[in-house]
Amino acid sequence: MATILIIDDERAIRSTLREILEYEDYKVFDADNGFDGLDILKKEKIDLALCDIKMEKMDGLEVLTMAQTIKSEVPFIMISGHGTVETAVEATRKGAYDFLSKPLDLNRILITVRNALERGSLVEETKVLKKKVSSSKTKEILGGSETISKIKETIERVAPTDARVLVTGENGSGKELVARWLHEKSQRSNLPLIEVNCAAIPSELIESELFGHEKGSFTSAVKQRIGKFEQASGGTLFLDEIGDMSLSAQAKVLRALQEHKITRVGGEKEIEVNVRVIAATNKDLLKEIDQGNFRMDLYHRLSVILIHVPSLSQRIDDIPTIATSFCEEICGEYNMPAKKITTEAMDALQSLPWTGNIRELRNMVERLIILSDKSITDKDVLAYANPSIIQPRNGTSAEVHTNGEVKSESAALTFEKFDSFQDYKDHAEKEFINYKLDKNNWNVSKTADDIGIQRSHLYSKIEKFGLKRD
């Protein structure tokens, strides 16, 4: 329900406008002078103002000028019984949305009010979109590992084209950031990036969300809705977690990609859309296809370019860069003095498995900033590590979770057996490397690639810890 403010020193005008607008289900405030009107504007959420020009205590144009400094986004419709072209031009120049002459015409009032409210809504949506775009500009894809460097190179090559891209990777690995940079570096960057989390929308609503619906097309469709494909027209549509989309919605997305046309739910008219689609998933879509959960033809439409974002455990050399960036960012957000992560603390962070990837690392850094003293030490890392990484048992021992699996009791870490954090870190690193080697059937090249280190570095670790194949 929109809220409208009426400012007019004639009681009859205020009463007539209130009656008309309340009949149309608008919420109405009114004031008989400019000072009271501006006071209401400051205190209440106002979507539109109707203001008389000729008033005794404060001229309507003065009210308009003052309102621009209070809430410039609120559209003003100016009213005058002595309307002239000069007055209308002056009102428009000062920022008025429109100008109405007395005696007021009912139809003209309602049409102008509706148009002004729609304009205000579009302005607000534009601000939100601009904020999203600007926020994407501030976040870089951090890291200099070989895998990340290749992803950045791929983005540079692919972004200027309209090729569809499928981004894969674990939850929290940074798939959304890749999608944002593909849009940011594209020729569509001055138009919106519209994001849809397919896993967060109930299956019965996903088609309405994507393609929109016509008024009355189903019980709760009380008005027409513009879908995400139309909203993104000219720009980019990011379909996150597309592996969770229902098969019926997949069929309609496929048609939209093939024909560049959509039809709203309950509608008959075909609407042309010019959209670049980027999709992302944490699922193995080829397995989903085998199980009948995902359409093969849609997979091929989406995966013109495939970008796989590695897990954080596969690029541990990037952790110092990422953690330092998070530390600076979070200290700034909290208006706290900058904190340094010591070398020992960074080594400790690199020794942890990070099943929650980048998202978990950011949470960890935030926790360390809040709870540690002037600098973040290795003892802080051990003390404040997420329970999903190290879970104490009866206050004396812990289990290490590696790649989502829990080590057996015999391999669990008992804090009392370590004299220093370095001893603890070496033990954890040895267990982690041994696990990865076993998992890869002692293929050293593949294991080195998996954990994000040079093969020569891995050979040194194997020799250091005396690891042998069983």
mmCIF file of C-alpha atoms in Angstrom, residues 50 53 58 96 122 144 174 182 203 250 253 268 293 332 355 359 425 450:
data_model
loop_
_atom_site.group_PDB
_atom_site.id
_atom_site.type_symbol
_atom_site.label_atom_id
_atom_site.label_comp_id
_atom_site.label_asym_id
_atom_site.label_seq_id
_atom_site.Cartn_x
_atom_site.Cartn_y
_atom_site.Cartn_z
ATOM 1 C CA LEU A 50 0.573 16.339 -3.636
ATOM 2 C CA ILE A 53 1.699 26.062 -4.882
ATOM 3 C CA MET A 58 5.238 28.716 2.865
ATOM 4 C CA ALA A 96 8.371 18.267 -9.554
ATOM 5 C CA LEU A 122 11.447 2.166 -10.800
ATOM 6 C CA GLY A 144 47.487 -16.206 -7.580
ATOM 7 C CA GLY A 174 33.140 -18.453 -5.045
ATOM 8 C CA LEU A 182 31.702 -12.344 -16.192
ATOM 9 C CA SER A 203 9.078 -25.567 -7.315
ATOM 10 C CA GLN A 250 13.960 -26.664 -17.103
ATOM 11 C CA VAL A 253 14.204 -22.306 -19.675
ATOM 12 C CA GLU A 268 -0.631 -16.134 -24.322
ATOM 13 C CA ASN A 293 16.863 -35.169 -12.606
ATOM 14 C CA GLY A 332 37.091 -1.533 8.152
ATOM 15 C CA THR A 355 35.119 -27.917 4.116
ATOM 16 C CA ARG A 359 32.701 -18.614 3.142
ATOM 17 C CA LYS A 425 50.240 -28.462 12.768
ATOM 18 C CA ASP A 450 44.144 -31.405 -5.698
#
